[in-house]
Coordinates of C-alpha atoms and ligand atoms in Angstrom, one line a residue:
M228 CA 0.0 0.0 0.0
R229 CA 1.3 3.5 -0.9
Q230 CA 0.0 6.7 0.7
H231 CA 0.8 9.2 -2.0
V232 CA 0.3 9.7 -5.7
S233 CA 3.3 10.5 -7.9
F234 CA 3.4 12.2 -11.2
Y235 CA 5.4 14.6 -13.4
V236 CA 4.3 18.1 -14.4
G237 CA 6.8 19.2 -17.0
D238 CA 10.1 18.0 -15.5
T239 CA 9.1 18.3 -11.9
L240 CA 8.2 15.1 -10.0
H241 CA 5.3 15.6 -7.5
H242 CA 4.5 13.3 -4.6
L243 CA 1.1 14.3 -3.0
S244 CA -0.3 12.5 0.0
S245 CA -3.0 14.9 1.2
L246 CA -5.5 15.9 -1.4
P247 CA -9.2 16.9 -1.1
P248 CA -10.7 13.9 -3.0
E249 CA -12.6 16.1 -5.5
L250 CA -9.8 18.7 -6.1
T251 CA -9.8 19.3 -9.9
L252 CA -6.6 19.4 -11.9
L253 CA -7.6 22.8 -13.2
D254 CA -7.9 24.4 -9.8
W255 CA -4.7 22.7 -8.6
L256 CA -2.7 24.0 -11.6
R257 CA -4.0 27.5 -11.5
D258 CA -4.3 28.1 -7.7
Q259 CA -1.4 26.0 -6.4
Q260 CA 1.0 25.7 -9.2
A261 CA 0.6 29.2 -10.8
R262 CA 0.2 27.5 -14.2
T263 CA -2.4 29.9 -15.4
G264 CA -1.9 29.2 -19.1
T265 CA -4.5 26.5 -18.7
K266 CA -7.8 28.5 -18.7
E267 CA -11.2 28.1 -17.1
G268 CA -14.0 28.6 -19.5
C269 CA -17.2 26.5 -18.9
N270 CA -15.8 24.4 -16.1
E271 CA -17.9 21.5 -17.4
G272 CA -15.9 19.8 -20.1
D273 CA -17.5 21.6 -23.0
C274 CA -15.3 24.4 -24.2
G275 CA -11.8 22.9 -24.2
A276 CA -10.1 26.0 -22.8
C277 CA -8.6 23.8 -20.0
T278 CA -7.2 21.1 -22.3
V279 CA -3.9 19.6 -21.1
L280 CA -1.9 16.6 -22.2
V281 CA -1.6 13.4 -20.1
G282 CA 1.1 10.9 -21.1
R283 CA 0.8 7.3 -19.8
L284 CA 2.4 4.0 -20.5
E285 CA -0.2 1.9 -22.4
Q286 CA 1.0 -1.6 -23.0
G287 CA 4.6 -0.3 -22.5
H288 CA 4.2 2.6 -25.0
L289 CA 4.0 6.2 -24.1
V290 CA 0.6 7.6 -25.3
W291 CA -0.5 11.2 -25.0
R292 CA -4.1 12.0 -24.5
A293 CA -5.8 15.5 -24.4
V294 CA -8.2 15.8 -21.4
N295 CA -10.2 18.5 -19.8
A296 CA -8.4 19.6 -16.6
C297 CA -11.7 21.1 -15.2
I298 CA -13.3 17.7 -14.8
H299 CA -10.1 15.7 -14.2
M300 CA -9.2 15.1 -10.5
V301 CA -5.6 15.5 -9.4
W302 CA -5.2 12.0 -8.0
M303 CA -6.1 10.6 -11.5
L304 CA -2.5 11.6 -12.5
D305 CA -0.9 8.9 -10.5
G306 CA 2.0 7.4 -12.6
A307 CA 1.5 9.9 -15.4
Q308 CA 3.3 12.7 -17.1
L309 CA 1.3 16.0 -17.4
L310 CA 2.1 18.7 -19.9
T311 CA 0.5 22.1 -19.9
V312 CA 0.8 24.9 -22.4
E313 CA 3.8 26.2 -20.3
D314 CA 5.8 23.1 -21.2
L315 CA 5.6 23.5 -25.0
R316 CA 8.6 25.8 -25.7
G317 CA 11.9 24.2 -26.4
P318 CA 15.0 24.7 -24.1
D319 CA 16.0 27.6 -26.4
G320 CA 12.6 29.2 -26.1
A321 CA 11.5 28.2 -29.6
L322 CA 7.8 27.8 -30.1
H323 CA 6.4 24.3 -30.6
P324 CA 5.7 23.7 -34.3
V325 CA 2.0 23.9 -33.6
Q326 CA 2.4 27.3 -31.9
Q327 CA 4.5 28.6 -34.7
A328 CA 2.0 27.4 -37.3
M329 CA -0.8 29.1 -35.3
V330 CA 1.2 32.4 -35.5
D331 CA 2.0 31.9 -39.2
E332 CA -1.5 31.0 -40.2
H333 CA -3.2 33.6 -38.0
G334 CA -5.0 30.8 -36.2
S335 CA -5.1 32.5 -32.7
Q336 CA -8.4 32.8 -31.0
C337 CA -8.8 34.8 -27.8
G338 CA -6.5 34.3 -24.8
F339 CA -8.9 31.8 -23.2
C340 CA -9.4 29.6 -26.2
T341 CA -6.0 29.5 -27.8
P342 CA -4.1 27.5 -25.2
G343 CA -6.8 24.8 -25.3
F344 CA -6.7 24.7 -29.1
V345 CA -2.9 24.5 -29.1
M346 CA -2.9 21.6 -26.6
S347 CA -5.5 19.6 -28.7
M348 CA -3.3 20.2 -31.8
V349 CA -0.1 19.2 -30.0
A350 CA -1.9 15.9 -28.9
L351 CA -2.7 15.3 -32.5
S352 CA 0.9 16.1 -33.6
T353 CA 2.2 13.3 -31.3
R354 CA 0.2 10.6 -33.2
A355 CA 2.4 8.1 -34.9
D356 CA 0.2 8.1 -38.0
L357 CA 0.6 11.8 -38.5
A358 CA 1.6 11.4 -42.2
A359 CA -2.0 10.3 -42.8
L360 CA -3.1 13.9 -42.2
E361 CA -1.4 15.2 -45.3
G362 CA -3.7 15.9 -48.2
T363 CA -6.3 13.2 -47.5
L364 CA -10.0 13.5 -46.7
D365 CA -9.4 11.2 -43.8
G366 CA -6.8 13.6 -42.5
E367 CA -9.3 16.4 -42.6
R368 CA -11.8 14.3 -40.6
I369 CA -9.1 13.4 -38.0
I370 CA -8.3 17.1 -37.6
N371 CA -12.0 18.1 -37.2
E372 CA -12.5 15.3 -34.7
A373 CA -9.4 16.3 -32.7
L374 CA -10.7 19.9 -32.5
A375 CA -14.4 19.2 -31.9
G376 CA -13.9 19.6 -28.1
N377 CA -12.6 23.1 -28.5
L378 CA -15.8 24.9 -29.2
C379 CA -15.2 28.5 -29.8
R380 CA -14.9 29.6 -33.4
C381 CA -14.9 33.4 -32.8
T382 CA -12.0 34.2 -35.1
G383 CA -12.6 31.5 -37.6
Y384 CA -11.9 27.8 -38.0
A385 CA -10.2 27.5 -41.4
P386 CA -6.9 29.2 -40.2
I387 CA -6.7 26.7 -37.3
V388 CA -7.1 23.7 -39.6
R389 CA -4.5 25.2 -42.0
A390 CA -2.2 25.6 -39.0
M391 CA -2.7 22.0 -38.0
K392 CA -1.9 20.8 -41.5
K393 CA 1.2 22.9 -41.6
A394 CA 2.4 21.8 -38.1
A395 CA 1.7 18.1 -39.1
A396 CA 3.7 18.5 -42.3
Y397 CA 6.6 20.0 -40.3
C398 CA 6.5 17.3 -37.6
V399 CA 6.4 14.5 -40.2
R400 CA 9.6 15.9 -41.8
H401 CA 11.5 17.2 -38.8
G402 CA 10.1 15.3 -35.9
E403 CA 7.8 16.4 -33.1
P404 CA 9.6 17.7 -30.0
I405 CA 7.6 15.8 -27.4
S406 CA 7.7 12.5 -29.3
A407 CA 11.5 13.0 -29.6
R408 CA 11.7 12.6 -25.8
T409 CA 9.7 9.3 -25.7
A410 CA 12.5 7.1 -24.5
E411 CA 13.5 9.4 -21.6
L412 CA 9.9 10.1 -20.5
S413 CA 8.9 6.4 -20.8
A414 CA 11.8 5.4 -18.6
R415 CA 10.9 7.8 -15.8
L416 CA 7.2 6.9 -16.0
Q417 CA 8.2 3.2 -15.8
A418 CA 10.1 3.9 -12.6
L419 CA 6.8 5.2 -11.0
Q420 CA 4.8 2.0 -11.8
D421 CA 5.0 -0.1 -8.6
G422 CA 1.6 -1.8 -9.0
K423 CA 0.5 -0.9 -5.5
T424 CA -3.0 0.2 -4.2
V425 CA -2.9 3.8 -3.0
E426 CA -4.8 5.3 -0.1
L427 CA -4.9 9.0 0.3
H428 CA -6.1 10.8 3.4
S429 CA -6.8 14.4 3.9
P430 CA -9.0 16.5 6.3
Q431 CA -11.6 16.6 3.5
G432 CA -11.7 12.8 2.9
R433 CA -10.2 9.7 1.3
V434 CA -9.3 8.5 -2.1
T435 CA -8.7 4.7 -2.7
L436 CA -6.9 3.8 -5.9
P437 CA -7.2 0.0 -6.0
A438 CA -4.5 -1.7 -8.1
T439 CA -6.7 -4.7 -8.8
V440 CA -10.4 -5.5 -9.2
E441 CA -10.1 -7.6 -6.0
A442 CA -8.9 -4.6 -4.1
L443 CA -11.7 -2.5 -5.6
A444 CA -14.4 -5.1 -4.7
T445 CA -13.1 -5.3 -1.1
A446 CA -12.9 -1.5 -0.7
Y447 CA -16.4 -0.9 -2.1
A448 CA -17.9 -3.8 0.0
Q449 CA -16.4 -2.2 3.1
D450 CA -17.8 1.3 2.2
P451 CA -20.8 1.1 -0.1
A452 CA -21.4 4.8 0.6
A453 CA -18.1 5.7 -1.3
V454 CA -18.5 7.2 -4.8
L455 CA -17.0 5.2 -7.7
V456 CA -15.2 7.4 -10.2
A457 CA -14.0 6.0 -13.5
G458 CA -13.3 8.8 -16.1
G459 CA -15.0 11.4 -13.9
T460 CA -16.6 13.1 -16.9
D461 CA -20.0 12.9 -15.1
V462 CA -18.8 13.0 -11.5
G463 CA -16.6 16.0 -12.3
L464 CA -19.7 18.0 -13.0
W465 CA -21.2 17.0 -9.6
V466 CA -18.2 18.8 -8.2
T467 CA -17.9 21.8 -10.5
K468 CA -21.6 22.5 -11.0
R469 CA -23.4 21.1 -8.0
L470 CA -20.4 21.8 -5.6
R471 CA -20.7 18.4 -4.1
Q472 CA -18.1 17.1 -1.7
L473 CA -17.1 13.5 -2.0
P474 CA -15.7 12.2 1.3
H475 CA -14.6 8.9 -0.1
I476 CA -13.8 8.2 -3.7
I477 CA -12.9 4.8 -5.0
A478 CA -11.2 4.9 -8.4
V479 CA -12.2 2.4 -11.1
R480 CA -9.5 2.9 -13.8
T481 CA -6.6 2.2 -11.5
A482 CA -7.6 -1.5 -11.3
R483 CA -5.4 -3.0 -14.0
D484 CA -7.5 -6.1 -14.6
L485 CA -10.5 -3.8 -15.6
H486 CA -8.6 -2.6 -18.7
K487 CA -9.3 -5.7 -20.7
I488 CA -11.0 -5.4 -24.1
H489 CA -11.0 -8.4 -26.3
T490 CA -13.2 -10.5 -28.7
R491 CA -14.0 -14.0 -27.3
P492 CA -13.9 -17.1 -29.5
D493 CA -17.7 -16.9 -29.8
G494 CA -17.3 -13.4 -31.3
A495 CA -18.6 -11.5 -28.3
L496 CA -16.8 -8.3 -27.4
W497 CA -15.8 -7.8 -23.7
I498 CA -15.2 -4.3 -22.5
G499 CA -13.9 -4.0 -18.9
A500 CA -15.0 -1.2 -16.6
G501 CA -11.7 0.7 -16.9
V502 CA -11.8 1.0 -20.7
T503 CA -12.3 4.4 -22.2
Y504 CA -14.3 5.2 -25.3
T505 CA -11.1 6.2 -27.1
E506 CA -9.6 2.8 -26.3
A507 CA -12.7 0.9 -27.1
M508 CA -13.4 2.8 -30.4
P509 CA -11.6 0.6 -32.9
H510 CA -13.1 -2.6 -31.3
L511 CA -16.6 -1.1 -31.2
V512 CA -16.4 0.2 -34.7
A513 CA -15.3 -3.3 -36.0
H514 CA -18.0 -5.0 -33.9
L515 CA -20.9 -2.6 -34.6
P516 CA -20.0 -0.8 -37.8
A517 CA -23.5 0.8 -38.0
A518 CA -22.7 2.6 -34.7
A519 CA -19.4 4.1 -35.9
D520 CA -20.6 7.6 -36.8
T521 CA -22.6 7.9 -33.5
L522 CA -19.8 6.6 -31.3
R523 CA -17.4 9.3 -32.8
R524 CA -19.9 11.9 -31.7
I525 CA -20.0 10.9 -28.0
G526 CA -18.7 14.0 -26.3
S527 CA -15.4 15.2 -27.7
T528 CA -11.9 13.7 -28.1
Q529 CA -11.0 15.1 -24.6
V530 CA -14.2 13.6 -23.1
R531 CA -13.8 10.2 -24.8
N532 CA -10.1 10.1 -23.7
A533 CA -11.3 10.0 -20.1
A534 CA -14.9 8.6 -20.2
T535 CA -15.4 4.9 -19.8
V536 CA -17.9 2.8 -21.7
C537 CA -19.1 1.3 -18.4
G538 CA -19.4 4.8 -16.7
N539 CA -21.7 5.7 -19.6
I540 CA -23.9 2.7 -18.4
G541 CA -23.3 3.4 -14.6
N542 CA -24.6 6.9 -14.8
A543 CA -27.9 5.6 -16.2
S544 CA -28.6 8.8 -18.0
P545 CA -31.8 8.6 -20.1
I546 CA -29.9 10.4 -22.8
G547 CA -26.6 8.5 -22.7
D548 CA -25.6 7.3 -26.1
G549 CA -23.9 4.0 -25.3
P550 CA -26.8 2.1 -23.5
P551 CA -29.4 2.1 -26.3
I552 CA -26.7 1.0 -28.8
F553 CA -25.5 -1.9 -26.6
M554 CA -29.1 -2.8 -25.7
A555 CA -30.1 -3.2 -29.3
A556 CA -27.0 -5.4 -29.8
G557 CA -28.2 -7.6 -26.9
A558 CA -25.4 -6.7 -24.4
Q559 CA -25.1 -8.2 -20.9
L560 CA -23.8 -6.4 -17.9
Y561 CA -21.4 -8.2 -15.5
L562 CA -22.0 -7.0 -11.9
R563 CA -19.9 -7.8 -8.8
C564 CA -20.3 -7.3 -5.1
G565 CA -17.4 -8.5 -3.0
T566 CA -16.9 -12.1 -4.4
D567 CA -20.5 -12.4 -5.6
R568 CA -21.0 -12.0 -9.3
R569 CA -24.2 -11.9 -11.5
V570 CA -25.0 -11.2 -15.1
V571 CA -28.1 -9.1 -16.2
P572 CA -29.3 -8.2 -19.7
L573 CA -28.5 -4.5 -20.1
E574 CA -32.2 -3.5 -20.5
A575 CA -33.0 -5.1 -17.1
F576 CA -30.4 -2.9 -15.4
F577 CA -32.3 0.3 -15.9
L578 CA -35.4 0.2 -13.7
E579 CA -36.8 3.7 -13.7
Y580 CA -35.3 7.2 -13.7
G581 CA -32.5 7.4 -11.2
K582 CA -33.0 3.7 -10.2
Q583 CA -30.9 0.8 -11.3
D584 CA -30.7 -2.9 -10.5
I585 CA -27.6 -2.5 -8.4
R586 CA -27.0 -3.3 -4.7
P587 CA -24.9 -1.3 -2.2
G588 CA -21.3 -2.2 -2.8
E589 CA -22.0 -3.7 -6.2
F590 CA -20.2 -2.4 -9.3
I591 CA -20.0 -3.1 -13.0
E592 CA -17.0 -5.3 -13.9
G593 CA -17.6 -5.1 -17.7
V594 CA -20.1 -5.4 -20.5
L595 CA -20.3 -8.2 -23.0
I596 CA -21.7 -7.4 -26.5
P597 CA -22.6 -10.5 -28.5
P598 CA -21.8 -10.6 -32.3
L599 CA -24.7 -9.5 -34.5
P600 CA -26.3 -12.5 -36.3
A601 CA -25.3 -12.8 -40.0
G602 CA -27.5 -10.7 -42.3
S603 CA -28.8 -8.4 -39.6
V604 CA -30.0 -5.0 -40.7
C605 CA -28.7 -2.3 -38.3
G606 CA -29.0 1.4 -37.9
V607 CA -27.8 3.8 -35.2
Y608 CA -29.0 7.4 -35.4
K609 CA -28.2 10.2 -33.0
V610 CA -30.2 13.4 -33.3
S611 CA -28.9 16.4 -31.5
K612 CA -29.0 20.2 -32.0
R613 CA -25.3 20.4 -32.8
F614 CA -23.5 17.7 -34.7
D615 CA -20.4 17.5 -32.5
Q616 CA -20.1 17.5 -28.7
D617 CA -23.8 17.6 -28.0
I618 CA -26.1 15.4 -25.9
S619 CA -28.8 13.5 -27.9
A620 CA -32.4 14.7 -28.1
V621 CA -33.2 11.2 -29.4
L622 CA -31.0 8.3 -30.2
G623 CA -32.4 5.2 -32.0
A624 CA -30.4 2.0 -32.2
F625 CA -32.0 -0.9 -34.2
V626 CA -31.1 -4.4 -35.1
L627 CA -33.4 -6.5 -37.3
V628 CA -32.4 -10.2 -37.5
M629 CA -33.6 -11.4 -41.0
A630 CA -34.8 -14.9 -41.9
E631 CA -33.6 -16.3 -45.3
D632 CA -37.1 -15.6 -46.8
G633 CA -36.8 -11.9 -46.0
T634 CA -39.1 -11.9 -43.0
I635 CA -38.0 -10.1 -39.8
Q636 CA -37.2 -12.9 -37.4
Q637 CA -36.4 -10.7 -34.4
A638 CA -36.4 -6.9 -33.9
R639 CA -34.5 -5.1 -31.2
L640 CA -35.3 -1.3 -31.2
A641 CA -33.7 0.7 -28.4
Y642 CA -34.1 4.4 -27.8
G643 CA -32.5 7.1 -25.6
G644 CA -34.3 10.4 -24.9
M645 CA -37.8 8.9 -25.1
A646 CA -38.3 7.9 -21.4
G647 CA -36.7 8.3 -18.0
I648 CA -34.4 5.4 -18.9
P649 CA -32.9 4.1 -22.1
C650 CA -35.3 1.3 -23.2
R651 CA -36.7 -0.9 -25.9
A652 CA -39.8 -0.2 -28.0
S653 CA -41.5 -3.5 -27.3
R654 CA -44.8 -2.7 -29.2
A655 CA -42.9 -1.6 -32.3
E656 CA -40.7 -4.6 -32.1
A657 CA -43.8 -6.8 -32.0
A658 CA -45.2 -5.0 -35.0
L659 CA -42.1 -5.8 -37.0
T660 CA -41.5 -9.4 -35.9
G661 CA -42.6 -12.0 -38.5
Q662 CA -43.3 -9.4 -41.1
M663 CA -41.6 -8.5 -44.4
R664 CA -39.9 -5.1 -44.7
T665 CA -42.7 -3.4 -46.6
P666 CA -44.1 0.2 -46.3
E667 CA -47.1 -1.3 -44.5
T668 CA -44.9 -2.9 -41.8
L669 CA -43.0 0.4 -41.4
L670 CA -46.3 2.3 -40.8
A671 CA -47.5 -0.3 -38.3
A672 CA -44.2 0.0 -36.4
Q673 CA -44.4 3.8 -36.5
A674 CA -47.9 3.7 -35.1
A675 CA -46.7 1.3 -32.3
I676 CA -43.9 3.7 -31.3
K677 CA -46.5 6.2 -30.0
E678 CA -47.9 3.5 -27.8
D679 CA -44.4 2.6 -26.6
F680 CA -43.4 6.1 -25.4
T681 CA -44.8 9.3 -23.8
P682 CA -41.7 11.5 -24.1
L683 CA -41.1 14.6 -22.2
S684 CA -40.6 18.2 -23.4
D685 CA -37.4 19.8 -22.2
M686 CA -34.8 22.3 -23.3
R687 CA -33.5 19.8 -25.9
A688 CA -36.7 18.9 -27.6
S689 CA -40.5 18.9 -27.3
A690 CA -42.5 15.8 -26.7
W691 CA -43.9 16.1 -30.3
Y692 CA -40.5 16.5 -31.8
R693 CA -39.2 13.4 -30.0
A694 CA -42.2 11.3 -30.9
T695 CA -41.9 12.4 -34.6
V696 CA -38.2 11.8 -34.8
A697 CA -38.4 8.4 -33.1
A698 CA -40.9 7.3 -35.8
N699 CA -38.9 8.9 -38.6
L700 CA -35.7 7.1 -37.6
L701 CA -37.4 3.8 -38.6
V702 CA -37.7 5.2 -42.1
R703 CA -34.0 5.6 -42.2
L704 CA -33.6 2.0 -41.1
F705 CA -36.0 0.8 -43.8
E706 CA -34.8 3.1 -46.5
P707 CA -31.2 4.2 -45.8
D708 CA -30.7 5.5 -49.3
R709 CA -33.5 8.1 -48.7
D710 CA -31.3 10.1 -46.3
N711 CA -29.3 11.8 -48.9
S712 CA -31.7 12.1 -51.7
P713 CA -33.6 15.4 -52.2
H714 CA -36.2 13.5 -54.2
H715 CA -37.2 11.3 -51.3
A716 CA -37.9 13.8 -48.5
P717 CA -39.9 12.1 -45.7
T718 CA -43.5 12.9 -45.9
L719 CA -43.8 14.9 -42.7
Q720 CA -47.5 14.9 -42.8
N721 CA -47.5 11.1 -42.2
W722 CA -45.2 11.4 -39.3
Q723 CA -47.3 14.1 -37.7
E724 CA -50.4 11.8 -38.0
V725 CA -48.4 9.1 -36.4
A726 CA -47.2 11.4 -33.6
H727 CA -50.6 12.9 -32.8
G728 CA -52.7 9.9 -33.5
Ligands
FAD829 C1 -18.7 17.8 -22.3 C2 -19.4 16.4 -22.1 C3 -20.0 15.9 -23.2 C4 -20.6 14.6 -23.1 N1 -21.2 14.1 -24.2 C5 -21.8 12.9 -24.1 C6 -22.4 12.3 -25.2 O1 -22.4 12.9 -26.3 N2 -23.0 11.1 -25.0 C7 -23.1 10.5 -23.8 O2 -23.6 9.4 -23.8 N3 -22.5 11.0 -22.8 C8 -21.9 12.2 -22.8 N4 -21.3 12.7 -21.7 C9 -21.5 12.1 -20.4 C10 -20.2 11.2 -20.0 O3 -19.1 11.6 -20.6 C11 -20.4 9.7 -20.3 O4 -21.6 9.3 -19.7 C12 -19.2 8.9 -19.9 O5 -19.2 7.7 -20.6 C13 -19.2 8.6 -18.4 O6 -18.1 7.8 -18.1 P1 -17.1 8.2 -16.9 O7 -16.1 7.0 -16.9 O8 -16.5 9.5 -17.1 O9 -18.0 8.1 -15.7 P2 -17.8 8.7 -14.2 O10 -18.1 10.2 -14.2 O11 -16.6 8.3 -13.6 O12 -19.0 7.9 -13.5 C14 -20.4 8.1 -13.9 C15 -21.3 7.4 -13.0 O13 -21.1 6.0 -13.1 C16 -20.7 5.4 -11.9 N5 -19.7 4.4 -12.2 C17 -18.6 4.6 -12.9 N6 -18.0 3.4 -13.1 C18 -18.7 2.4 -12.5 C19 -18.7 1.0 -12.4 N7 -17.6 0.3 -12.9 N8 -19.7 0.4 -11.7 C20 -20.7 1.1 -11.2 N9 -20.9 2.4 -11.4 C21 -19.9 3.1 -12.0 C22 -20.2 6.5 -11.1 O14 -20.2 6.3 -9.7 C23 -21.1 7.7 -11.5 O15 -22.3 7.6 -10.8 C24 -20.6 14.0 -21.8 C25 -20.0 14.5 -20.7 C26 -19.4 15.8 -20.9 C27 -18.7 16.4 -19.7
FES830 S1 -13.1 24.9 -18.8 FE1 -14.4 24.4 -20.5 S2 -13.8 22.4 -20.9 FE2 -12.8 22.8 -19.1
FES831 S1 -14.3 33.1 -26.6 FE1 -12.3 32.8 -27.1 S2 -12.2 33.0 -29.3 FE2 -14.2 32.9 -28.8

């Protein structure tokens, strides 16, 4: 057992033994380290002004991830290397190639936003496949994705993208200064990895950083009132927005055996509770290709770098994006309390708003997503006000298992945003099962949707809008080609009739 966390900030090694459990990295950097280059904008993970770089050894390799310091807790840095905007200049004072390109291309935003943009761009410039950014459409997409979590566009977006391309081209030819230090930084991080559980005590409370799932299970069984924190992208907001104090935090991501992600011999995908969306992304995209575009729109790069797939289930938000997708795919949740384990179908985990089938001291060990049956028809559609970095108004995730003769053998339709919990549309599923994919079947399923749900009106969408969209998403499933064709605009009148009865 260790009683302090250790990490590097720039070239300074910090050992901290007494930390308020919920102290954010942003507050610590600005108030206690005078590193005021990292800015506070929204303080809720949205604007990207507080973006910093966290370097960690992942399977022995040093990997840099941009995260939002405002919702990252200081103890999360144990064993890591932190870089803030103050660390970017070279020993001779030279600007980092990204900074230089921002100057050359007139990419600067205001003083709040620029450091955050620069840090996201530097994170991108450390990627090993940087050469792929040059002159390809995919490169443009990767840049846009990397910058989606830096929201402000006051002084224009194009110069920033140009600066990123210029910096990337420079780094491909001359090397990226942080990557050039990989061997040295990896060696000093390796020296910090002792595999021990950590227990921090302060007048404000405790933080337990279990090294294994056994240690986590024991700690949580002993204190079921403790708060589990995985990526903290939700819990961080309890602290910064609701000003909650958390007297005992138990970390999830420090348990090394919860980081497993693999495909089993039967084709099912296992995702452990410590796996982030960024880590899971290539596996999820290969496993559920229809969900790829939606998965890339969960939060931002910074959010997905910290947020876990299982935290997305654990928070039980009615508008979380992962749960309906995994539900439609028939996922099962693996729960554990002390040494007791049980498995529940994902849809059975969500009971009602704010209530889940989970006992005191019980936690999610992982989620198992079975392979889709051959020939399944799948669609996953996220509808939100803004394309990137926005919470869904409605999300529909659909799997139709088809028989050889073209009838729908099984239908799994799951929605987010339509009720107090993510849930399946059982009446619409019944309307589809055993039917051919005809316009009549579609209309019957759309009519059944209004029996399935009585959605709420809130700031994201009205009840009418949600009901209409939920029905329309089935049109996309039945007629995917219709999406992009101006000649096949959905007949809104029909959907209004469906929505209003
Ligand atoms: C700016 C921003 C944008 C976002 N955009 C989206 C979005 O587009 N779509 C979306 O779905 N979500 C979004 N979110 C919400 C959030 O990022 C996700 O729900 C995320 O996956 C939560 O994971 P986490 O690891 O950060 O959870 P944490 O914050 O660590 O935990 C969330 C909850 O789950 C519990 N928990 C965590 N791990 C376990 C476990 N193993 N067992 C039991 N309980 C556990 C915690 O106690 C807590 O109650 C956004 C958040 C932010 C800040
Ligand atoms: S201050 Fe806006 S994302 Fe952190
Ligand atoms: S608020 Fe900073 S550039 Fe818009």
